mmCIF file of C-alpha atoms (C1' of nucleotides) in Angstrom:
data_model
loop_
_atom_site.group_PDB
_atom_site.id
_atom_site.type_symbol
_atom_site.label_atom_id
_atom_site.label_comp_id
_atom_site.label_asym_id
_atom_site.label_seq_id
_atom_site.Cartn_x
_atom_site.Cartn_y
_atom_site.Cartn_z
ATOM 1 C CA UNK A 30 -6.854 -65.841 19.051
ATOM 2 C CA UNK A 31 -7.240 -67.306 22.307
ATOM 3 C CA UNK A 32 -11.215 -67.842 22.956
ATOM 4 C CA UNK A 33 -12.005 -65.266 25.832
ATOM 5 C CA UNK A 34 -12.616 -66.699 29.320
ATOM 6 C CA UNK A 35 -15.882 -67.501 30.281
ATOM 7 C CA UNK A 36 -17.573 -64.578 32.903
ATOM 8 C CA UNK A 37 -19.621 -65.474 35.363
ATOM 9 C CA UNK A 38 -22.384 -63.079 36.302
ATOM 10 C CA UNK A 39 -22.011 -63.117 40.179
ATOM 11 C CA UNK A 40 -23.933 -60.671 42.236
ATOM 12 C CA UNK A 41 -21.266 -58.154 43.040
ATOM 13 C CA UNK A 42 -20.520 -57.757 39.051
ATOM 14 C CA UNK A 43 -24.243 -57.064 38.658
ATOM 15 C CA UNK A 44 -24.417 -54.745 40.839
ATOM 16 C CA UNK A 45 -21.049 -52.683 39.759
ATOM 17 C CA UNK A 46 -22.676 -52.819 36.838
ATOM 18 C CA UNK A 47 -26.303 -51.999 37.680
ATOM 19 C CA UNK A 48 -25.347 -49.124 39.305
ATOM 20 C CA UNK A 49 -22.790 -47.754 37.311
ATOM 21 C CA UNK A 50 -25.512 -47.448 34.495
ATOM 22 C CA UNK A 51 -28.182 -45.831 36.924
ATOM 23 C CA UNK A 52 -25.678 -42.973 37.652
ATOM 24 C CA UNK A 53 -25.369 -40.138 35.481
ATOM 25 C CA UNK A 54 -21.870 -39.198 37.043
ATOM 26 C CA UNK A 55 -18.913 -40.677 36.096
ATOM 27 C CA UNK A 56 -17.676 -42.105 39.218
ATOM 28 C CA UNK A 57 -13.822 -43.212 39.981
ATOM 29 C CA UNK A 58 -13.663 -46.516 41.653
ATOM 30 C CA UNK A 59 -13.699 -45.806 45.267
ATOM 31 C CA UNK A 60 -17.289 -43.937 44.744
ATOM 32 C CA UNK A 61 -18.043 -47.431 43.052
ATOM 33 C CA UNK A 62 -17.281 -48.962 46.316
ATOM 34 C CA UNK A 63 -19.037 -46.950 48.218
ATOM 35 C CA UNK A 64 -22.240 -46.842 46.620
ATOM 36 C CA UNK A 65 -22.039 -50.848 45.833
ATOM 37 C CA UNK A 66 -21.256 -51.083 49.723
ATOM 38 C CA UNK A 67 -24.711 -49.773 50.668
ATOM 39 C CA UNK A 68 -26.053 -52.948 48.856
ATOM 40 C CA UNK A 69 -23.539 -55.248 49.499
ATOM 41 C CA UNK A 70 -21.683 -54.126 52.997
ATOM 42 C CA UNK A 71 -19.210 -56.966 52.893
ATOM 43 C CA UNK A 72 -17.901 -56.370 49.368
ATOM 44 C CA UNK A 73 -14.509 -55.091 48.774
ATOM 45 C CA UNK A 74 -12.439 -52.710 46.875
ATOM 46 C CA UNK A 75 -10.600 -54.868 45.010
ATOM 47 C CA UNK A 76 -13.594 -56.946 43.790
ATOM 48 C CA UNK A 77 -14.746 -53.660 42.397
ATOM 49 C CA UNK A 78 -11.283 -52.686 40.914
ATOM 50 C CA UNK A 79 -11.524 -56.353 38.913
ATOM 51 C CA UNK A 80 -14.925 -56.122 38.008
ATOM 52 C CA UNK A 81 -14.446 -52.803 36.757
ATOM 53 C CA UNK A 82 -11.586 -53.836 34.763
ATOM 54 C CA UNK A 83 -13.027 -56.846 33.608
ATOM 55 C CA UNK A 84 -16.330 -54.942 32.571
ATOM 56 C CA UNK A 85 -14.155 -52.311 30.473
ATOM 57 C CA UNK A 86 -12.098 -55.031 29.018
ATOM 58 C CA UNK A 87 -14.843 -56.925 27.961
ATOM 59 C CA UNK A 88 -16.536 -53.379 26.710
ATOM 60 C CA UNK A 89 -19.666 -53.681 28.859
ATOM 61 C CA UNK A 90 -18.612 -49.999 30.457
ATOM 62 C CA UNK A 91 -16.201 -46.883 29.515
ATOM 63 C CA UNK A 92 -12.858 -46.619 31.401
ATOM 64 C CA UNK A 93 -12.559 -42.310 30.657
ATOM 65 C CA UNK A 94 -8.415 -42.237 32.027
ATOM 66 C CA UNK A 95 -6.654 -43.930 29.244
ATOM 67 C CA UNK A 96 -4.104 -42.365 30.752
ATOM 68 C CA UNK A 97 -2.368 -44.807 33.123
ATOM 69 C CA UNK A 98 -1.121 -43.688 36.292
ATOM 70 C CA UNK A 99 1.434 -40.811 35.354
ATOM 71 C CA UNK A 100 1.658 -37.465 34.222
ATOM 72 C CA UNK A 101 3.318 -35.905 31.781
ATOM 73 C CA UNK A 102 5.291 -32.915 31.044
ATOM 74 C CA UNK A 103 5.947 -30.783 28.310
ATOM 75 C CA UNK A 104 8.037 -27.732 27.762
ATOM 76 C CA UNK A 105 6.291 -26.725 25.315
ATOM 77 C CA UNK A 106 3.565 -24.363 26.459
ATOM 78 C CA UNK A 107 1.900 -23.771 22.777
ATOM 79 C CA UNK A 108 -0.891 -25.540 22.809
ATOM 80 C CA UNK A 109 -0.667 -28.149 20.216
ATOM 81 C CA UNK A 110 -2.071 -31.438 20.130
ATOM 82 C CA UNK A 111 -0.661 -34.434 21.046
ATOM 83 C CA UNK A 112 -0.709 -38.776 19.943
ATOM 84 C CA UNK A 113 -0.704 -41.314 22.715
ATOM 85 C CA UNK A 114 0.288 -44.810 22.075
ATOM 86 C CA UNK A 115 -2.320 -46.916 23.661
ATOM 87 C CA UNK A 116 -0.159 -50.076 24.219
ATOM 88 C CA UNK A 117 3.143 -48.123 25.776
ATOM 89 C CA UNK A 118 1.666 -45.209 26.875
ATOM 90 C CA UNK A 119 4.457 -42.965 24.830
ATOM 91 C CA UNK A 120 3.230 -39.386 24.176
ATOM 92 C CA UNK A 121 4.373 -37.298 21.135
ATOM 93 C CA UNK A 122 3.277 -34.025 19.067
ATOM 94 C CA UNK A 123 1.263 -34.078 16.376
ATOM 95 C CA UNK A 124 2.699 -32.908 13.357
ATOM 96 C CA UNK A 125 -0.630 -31.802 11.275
ATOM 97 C CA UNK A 126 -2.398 -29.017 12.391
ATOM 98 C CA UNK A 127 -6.214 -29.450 13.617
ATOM 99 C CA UNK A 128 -8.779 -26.913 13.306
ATOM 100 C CA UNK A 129 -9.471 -25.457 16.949
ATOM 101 C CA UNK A 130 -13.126 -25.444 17.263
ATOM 102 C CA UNK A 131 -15.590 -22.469 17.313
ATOM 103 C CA UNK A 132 -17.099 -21.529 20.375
ATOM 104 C CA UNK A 133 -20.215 -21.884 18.724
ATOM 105 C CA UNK A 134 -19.022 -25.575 18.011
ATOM 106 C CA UNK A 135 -19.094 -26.258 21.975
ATOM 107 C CA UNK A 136 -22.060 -27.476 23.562
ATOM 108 C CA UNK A 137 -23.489 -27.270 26.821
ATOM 109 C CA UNK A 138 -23.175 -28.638 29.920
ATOM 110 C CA UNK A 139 -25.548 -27.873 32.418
ATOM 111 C CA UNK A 140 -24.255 -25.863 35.313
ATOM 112 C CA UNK A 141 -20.975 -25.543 33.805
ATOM 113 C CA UNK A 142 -18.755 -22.552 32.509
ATOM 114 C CA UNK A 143 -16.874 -24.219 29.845
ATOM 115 C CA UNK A 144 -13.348 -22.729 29.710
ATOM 116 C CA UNK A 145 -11.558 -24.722 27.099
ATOM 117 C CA UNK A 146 -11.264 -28.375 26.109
ATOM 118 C CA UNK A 147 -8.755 -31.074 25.327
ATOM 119 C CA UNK A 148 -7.804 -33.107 22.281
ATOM 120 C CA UNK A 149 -5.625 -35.776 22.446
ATOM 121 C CA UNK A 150 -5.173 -38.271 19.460
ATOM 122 C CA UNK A 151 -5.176 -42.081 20.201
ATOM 123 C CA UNK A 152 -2.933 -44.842 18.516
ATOM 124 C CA UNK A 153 0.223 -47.342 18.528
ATOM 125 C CA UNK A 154 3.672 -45.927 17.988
ATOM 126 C CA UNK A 155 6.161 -47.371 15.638
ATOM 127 C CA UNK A 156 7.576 -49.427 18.367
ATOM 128 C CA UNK A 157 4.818 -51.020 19.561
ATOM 129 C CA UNK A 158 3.137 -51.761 15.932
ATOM 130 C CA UNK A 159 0.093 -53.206 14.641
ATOM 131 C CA UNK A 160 0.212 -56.591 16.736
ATOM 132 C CA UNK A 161 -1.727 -57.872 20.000
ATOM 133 C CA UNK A 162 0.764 -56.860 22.033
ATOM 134 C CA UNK A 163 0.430 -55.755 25.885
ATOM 135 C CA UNK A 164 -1.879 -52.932 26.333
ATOM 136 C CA UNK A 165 -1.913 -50.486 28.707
ATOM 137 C CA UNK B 29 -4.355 -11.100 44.995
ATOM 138 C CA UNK B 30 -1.341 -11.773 46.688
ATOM 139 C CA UNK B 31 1.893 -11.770 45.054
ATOM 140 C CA UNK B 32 3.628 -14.561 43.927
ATOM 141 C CA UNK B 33 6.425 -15.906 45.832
ATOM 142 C CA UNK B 34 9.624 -15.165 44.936
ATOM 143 C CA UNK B 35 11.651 -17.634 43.161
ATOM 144 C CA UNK B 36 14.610 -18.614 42.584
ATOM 145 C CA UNK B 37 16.241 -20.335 39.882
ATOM 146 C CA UNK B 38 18.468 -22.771 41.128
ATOM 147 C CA UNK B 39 20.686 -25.408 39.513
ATOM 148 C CA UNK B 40 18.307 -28.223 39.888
ATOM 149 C CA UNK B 41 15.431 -26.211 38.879
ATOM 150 C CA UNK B 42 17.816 -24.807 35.981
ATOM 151 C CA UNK B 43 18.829 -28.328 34.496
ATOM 152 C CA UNK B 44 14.944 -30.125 35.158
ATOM 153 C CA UNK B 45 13.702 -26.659 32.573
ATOM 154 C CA UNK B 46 16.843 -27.361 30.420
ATOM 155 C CA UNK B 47 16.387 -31.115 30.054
ATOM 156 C CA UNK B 48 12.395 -30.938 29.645
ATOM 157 C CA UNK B 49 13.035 -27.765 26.620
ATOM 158 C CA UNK B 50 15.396 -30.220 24.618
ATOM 159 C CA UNK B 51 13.171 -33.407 25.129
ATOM 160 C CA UNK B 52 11.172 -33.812 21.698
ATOM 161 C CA UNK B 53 9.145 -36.574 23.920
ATOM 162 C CA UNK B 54 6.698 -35.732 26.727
ATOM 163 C CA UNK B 55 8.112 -37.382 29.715
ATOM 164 C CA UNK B 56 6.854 -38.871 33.116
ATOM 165 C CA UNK B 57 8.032 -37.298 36.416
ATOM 166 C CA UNK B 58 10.424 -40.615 37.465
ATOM 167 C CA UNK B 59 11.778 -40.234 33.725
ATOM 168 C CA UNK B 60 12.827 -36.386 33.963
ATOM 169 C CA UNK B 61 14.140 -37.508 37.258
ATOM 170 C CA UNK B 62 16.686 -40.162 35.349
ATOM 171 C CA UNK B 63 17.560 -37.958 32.898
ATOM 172 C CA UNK B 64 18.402 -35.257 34.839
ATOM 173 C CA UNK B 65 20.187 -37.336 37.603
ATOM 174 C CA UNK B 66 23.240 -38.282 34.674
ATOM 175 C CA UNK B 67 23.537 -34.268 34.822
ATOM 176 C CA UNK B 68 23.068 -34.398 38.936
ATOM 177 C CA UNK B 69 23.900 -37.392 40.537
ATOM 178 C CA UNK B 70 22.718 -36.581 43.517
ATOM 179 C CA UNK B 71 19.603 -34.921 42.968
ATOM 180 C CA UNK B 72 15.976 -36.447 44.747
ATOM 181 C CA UNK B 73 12.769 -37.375 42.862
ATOM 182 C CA UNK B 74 11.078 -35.146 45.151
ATOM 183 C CA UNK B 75 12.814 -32.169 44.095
ATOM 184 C CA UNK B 76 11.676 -33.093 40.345
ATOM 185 C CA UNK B 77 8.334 -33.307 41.344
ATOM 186 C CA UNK B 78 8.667 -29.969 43.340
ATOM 187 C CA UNK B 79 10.123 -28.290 40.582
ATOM 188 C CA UNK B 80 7.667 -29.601 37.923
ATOM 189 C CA UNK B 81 4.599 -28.507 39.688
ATOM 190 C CA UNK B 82 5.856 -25.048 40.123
ATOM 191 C CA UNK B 83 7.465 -24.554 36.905
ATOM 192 C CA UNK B 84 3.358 -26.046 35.555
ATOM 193 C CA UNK B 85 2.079 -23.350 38.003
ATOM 194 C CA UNK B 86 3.729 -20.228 36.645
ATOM 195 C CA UNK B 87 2.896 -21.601 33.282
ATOM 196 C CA UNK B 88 6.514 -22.051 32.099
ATOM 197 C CA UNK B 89 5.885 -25.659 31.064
ATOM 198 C CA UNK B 90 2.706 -28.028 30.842
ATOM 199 C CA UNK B 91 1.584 -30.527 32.957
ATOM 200 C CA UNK B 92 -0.735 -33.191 30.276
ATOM 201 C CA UNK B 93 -2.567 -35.288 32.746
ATOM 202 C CA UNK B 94 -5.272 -32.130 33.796
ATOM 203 C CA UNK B 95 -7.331 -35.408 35.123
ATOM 204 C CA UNK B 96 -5.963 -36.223 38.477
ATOM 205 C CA UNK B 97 -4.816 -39.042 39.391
ATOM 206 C CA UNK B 98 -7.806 -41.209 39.807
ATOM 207 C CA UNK B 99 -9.580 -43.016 37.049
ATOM 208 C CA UNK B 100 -13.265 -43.199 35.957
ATOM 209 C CA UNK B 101 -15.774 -45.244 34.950
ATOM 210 C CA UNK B 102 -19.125 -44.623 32.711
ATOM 211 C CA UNK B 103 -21.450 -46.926 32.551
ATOM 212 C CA UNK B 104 -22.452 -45.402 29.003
ATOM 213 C CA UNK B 105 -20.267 -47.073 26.334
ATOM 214 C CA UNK B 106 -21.608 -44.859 23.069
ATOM 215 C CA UNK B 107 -18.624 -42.344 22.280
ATOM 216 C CA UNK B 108 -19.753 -39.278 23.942
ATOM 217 C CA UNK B 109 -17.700 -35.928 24.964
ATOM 218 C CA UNK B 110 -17.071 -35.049 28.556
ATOM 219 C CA UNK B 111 -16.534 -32.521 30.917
ATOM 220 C CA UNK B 112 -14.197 -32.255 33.513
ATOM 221 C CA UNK B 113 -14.371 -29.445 36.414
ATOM 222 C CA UNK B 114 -11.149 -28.347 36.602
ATOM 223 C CA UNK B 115 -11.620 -27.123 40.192
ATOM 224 C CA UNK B 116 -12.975 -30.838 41.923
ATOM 225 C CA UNK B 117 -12.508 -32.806 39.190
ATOM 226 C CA UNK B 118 -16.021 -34.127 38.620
ATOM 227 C CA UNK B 119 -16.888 -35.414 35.191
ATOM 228 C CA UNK B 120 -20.506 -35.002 33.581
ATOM 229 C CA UNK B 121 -21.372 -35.624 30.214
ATOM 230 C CA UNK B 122 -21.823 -32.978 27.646
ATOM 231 C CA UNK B 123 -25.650 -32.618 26.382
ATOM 232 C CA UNK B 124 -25.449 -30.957 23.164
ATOM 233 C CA UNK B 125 -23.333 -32.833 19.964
ATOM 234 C CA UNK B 126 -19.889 -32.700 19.038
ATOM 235 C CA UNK B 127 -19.237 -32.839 15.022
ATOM 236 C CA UNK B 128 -16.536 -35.456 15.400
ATOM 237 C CA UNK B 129 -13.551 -34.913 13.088
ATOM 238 C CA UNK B 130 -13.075 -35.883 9.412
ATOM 239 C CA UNK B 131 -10.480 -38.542 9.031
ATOM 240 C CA UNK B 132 -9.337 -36.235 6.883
ATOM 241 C CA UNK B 133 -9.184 -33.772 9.680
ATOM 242 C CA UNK B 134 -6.790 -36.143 11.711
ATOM 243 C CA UNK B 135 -3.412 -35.117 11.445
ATOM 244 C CA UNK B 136 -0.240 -37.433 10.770
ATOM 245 C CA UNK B 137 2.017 -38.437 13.822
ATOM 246 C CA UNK B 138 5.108 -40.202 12.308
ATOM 247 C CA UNK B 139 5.271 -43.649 12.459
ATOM 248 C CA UNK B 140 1.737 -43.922 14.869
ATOM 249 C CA UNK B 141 -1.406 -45.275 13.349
ATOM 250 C CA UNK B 142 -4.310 -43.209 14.590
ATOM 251 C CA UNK B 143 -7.114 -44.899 15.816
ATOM 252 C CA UNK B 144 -9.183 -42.347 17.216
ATOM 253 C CA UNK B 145 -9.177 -39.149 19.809
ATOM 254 C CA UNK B 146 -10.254 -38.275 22.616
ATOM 255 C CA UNK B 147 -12.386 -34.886 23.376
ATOM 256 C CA UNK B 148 -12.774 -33.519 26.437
ATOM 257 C CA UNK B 149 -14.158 -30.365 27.811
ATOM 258 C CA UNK B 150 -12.804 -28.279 30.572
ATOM 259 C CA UNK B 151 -14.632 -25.568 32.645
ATOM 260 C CA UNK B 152 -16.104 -25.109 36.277
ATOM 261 C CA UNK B 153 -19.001 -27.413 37.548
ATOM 262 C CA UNK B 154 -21.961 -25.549 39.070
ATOM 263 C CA UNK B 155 -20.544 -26.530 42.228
ATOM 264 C CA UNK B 156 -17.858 -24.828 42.536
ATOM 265 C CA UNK B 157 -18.656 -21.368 40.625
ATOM 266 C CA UNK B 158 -16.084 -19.057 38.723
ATOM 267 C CA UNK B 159 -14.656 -17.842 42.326
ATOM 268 C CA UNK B 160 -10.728 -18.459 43.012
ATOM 269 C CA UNK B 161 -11.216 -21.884 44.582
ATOM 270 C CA UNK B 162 -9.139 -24.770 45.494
ATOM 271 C CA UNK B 163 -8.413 -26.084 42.012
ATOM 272 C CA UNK B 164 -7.443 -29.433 41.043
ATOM 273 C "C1'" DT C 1 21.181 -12.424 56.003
ATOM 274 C "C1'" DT C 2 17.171 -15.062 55.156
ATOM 275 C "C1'" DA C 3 13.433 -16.987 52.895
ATOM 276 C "C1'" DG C 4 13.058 -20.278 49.293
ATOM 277 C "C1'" DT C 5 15.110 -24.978 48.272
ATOM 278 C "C1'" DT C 6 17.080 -29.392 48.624
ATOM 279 C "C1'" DG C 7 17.793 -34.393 49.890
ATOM 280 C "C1'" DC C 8 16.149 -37.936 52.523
ATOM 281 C "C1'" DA C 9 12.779 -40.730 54.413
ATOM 282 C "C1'" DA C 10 8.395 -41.449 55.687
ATOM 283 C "C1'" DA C 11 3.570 -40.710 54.606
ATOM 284 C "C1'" DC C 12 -0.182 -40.804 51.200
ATOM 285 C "C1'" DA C 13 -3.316 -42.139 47.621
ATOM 286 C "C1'" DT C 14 -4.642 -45.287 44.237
ATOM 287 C "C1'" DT C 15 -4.439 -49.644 42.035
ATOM 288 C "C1'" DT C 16 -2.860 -54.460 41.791
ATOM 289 C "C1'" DT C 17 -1.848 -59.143 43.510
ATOM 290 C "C1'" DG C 18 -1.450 -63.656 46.261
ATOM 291 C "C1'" DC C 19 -3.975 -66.759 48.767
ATOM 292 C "C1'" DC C 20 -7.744 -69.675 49.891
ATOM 293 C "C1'" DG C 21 -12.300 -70.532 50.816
ATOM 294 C "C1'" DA C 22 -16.862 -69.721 48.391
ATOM 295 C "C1'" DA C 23 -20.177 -70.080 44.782
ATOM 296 C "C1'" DC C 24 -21.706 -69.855 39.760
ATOM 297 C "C1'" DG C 25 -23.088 -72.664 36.035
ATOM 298 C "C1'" DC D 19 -17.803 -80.569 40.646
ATOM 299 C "C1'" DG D 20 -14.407 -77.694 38.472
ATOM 300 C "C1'" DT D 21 -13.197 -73.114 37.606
ATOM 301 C "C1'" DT D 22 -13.949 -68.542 38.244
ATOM 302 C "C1'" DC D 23 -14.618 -65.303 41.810
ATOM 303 C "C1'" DG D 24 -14.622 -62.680 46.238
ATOM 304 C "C1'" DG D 25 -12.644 -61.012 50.585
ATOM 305 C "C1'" DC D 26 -8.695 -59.828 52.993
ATOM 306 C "C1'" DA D 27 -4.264 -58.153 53.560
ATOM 307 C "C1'" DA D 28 -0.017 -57.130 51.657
ATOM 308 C "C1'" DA D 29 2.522 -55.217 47.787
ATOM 309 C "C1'" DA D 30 3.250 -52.160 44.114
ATOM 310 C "C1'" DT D 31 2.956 -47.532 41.941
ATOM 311 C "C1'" DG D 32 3.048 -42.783 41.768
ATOM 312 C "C1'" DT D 33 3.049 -38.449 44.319
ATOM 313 C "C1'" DT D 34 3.355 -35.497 48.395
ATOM 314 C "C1'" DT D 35 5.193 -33.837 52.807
ATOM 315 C "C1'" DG D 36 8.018 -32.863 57.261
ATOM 316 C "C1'" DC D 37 12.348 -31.527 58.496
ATOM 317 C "C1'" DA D 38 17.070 -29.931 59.111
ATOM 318 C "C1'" DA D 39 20.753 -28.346 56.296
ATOM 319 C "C1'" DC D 40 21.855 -25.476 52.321
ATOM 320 C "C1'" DT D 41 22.051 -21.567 49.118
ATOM 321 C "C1'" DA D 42 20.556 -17.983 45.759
ATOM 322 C "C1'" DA D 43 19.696 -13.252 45.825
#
DNA sequence: TTAGTTGCAAACATTTTGCCGAACG
DNA sequence: CGTTCGGCAAAATGTTTGCAACTAA
């Protein structure tokens, strides 16, 4: 296990960082950019796409779009839930059944009219395996 | 509310349905677009993307990724549920608590190993209101 | 006949990368 | 002082759109 690369704490990653814990909104990276810019005018968008890589890899913030880049499709319009493999990115049904929640099981959100939610199961397919192996 | 548009089911539109019904997997637009092209050589991604989105609009298949194609960042690492406003795509996090699921409550997927979910709520941000609206 | 559709190419939107000078430790 | 890092611009990805020709109904 390869020891992990030393970080240096320059200002630009504090500040990503600073004020992506002040907000309360879950910002995609060009709103990181252009908050950060009003501190830091010169900095750019691909400093902030590394540093907010780097800070998820490391686990110092949340990325929320496991997703990658692509969508999906299924032709099956029952909704069912479904396993991603986080290495490949693969997507499959679940076999099992899971218990749909209550509505009295689903909080609040202030402001919002909840209309449904999403489950999706997280994991590595038989191909990719156990391992290391690349991620994403 | 105005009717909807007439359509028409062509060949293309005809196989891309076809192919996506058989497919036990839950492909990526470039990937329908290969499979289908062995059926119709000369048939353009940009028809498979046309044809996904409206077959995902009248609801006769599913398009997974709800999110839209940008990612996000939270600057809050503790597991916590979301929601996502399924009109501008804002995220906010849910106040009240989520039981999380049972291991036992986590269905099989064959051959994956499960290493945890992902829950997220869907519903309309104060924002934007219950009205028709632009969605997505 | 005629509006919805297609293929093609170009435009878009988002994220990643190569390079080199700058600066953290 | 060496290595990581940042800025810039270009490249890479993934998706959408304008347009003239085509075709299902």
């Amino acid at each position: 296990m390869p020891s992990p690369k030393p970080l240096r704490m320059t200002r630009q990653r504090r500040i990503i960082l600073d004020e992506l814990r002040q907000l309360k909104t879950h910002p995609a990276a060009d709103e990181v950019f252009q908050i950060v810019k009003r501190r830091m005018p010169r900095i750019s968008l691909a400093t902030v796409y590394r540093n907010l890589d780097i800070l998820s890899q490391i686990g110092v913030i949340q990325k929320l779009e496991t997703a990658g880049l692509q969508r999906r499709f299924d032709g099956n319009i029952s909704p069912h839930p479904h396993v991603r493999c986080v290495k490949c990115g693969r997507v499959d049904d679940m076999t099992g059944d899971v218990r749909p929640l209550r509505p009295d099981e689903i909080p609040r959100a202030q402001g919002y009219t909840i209309h449904g939610y999403r489950l999706e199961f997280l994991g590595t397919c038989p191909q990719c395996g156990e391992g290391p192996g690349a991620a994403q």
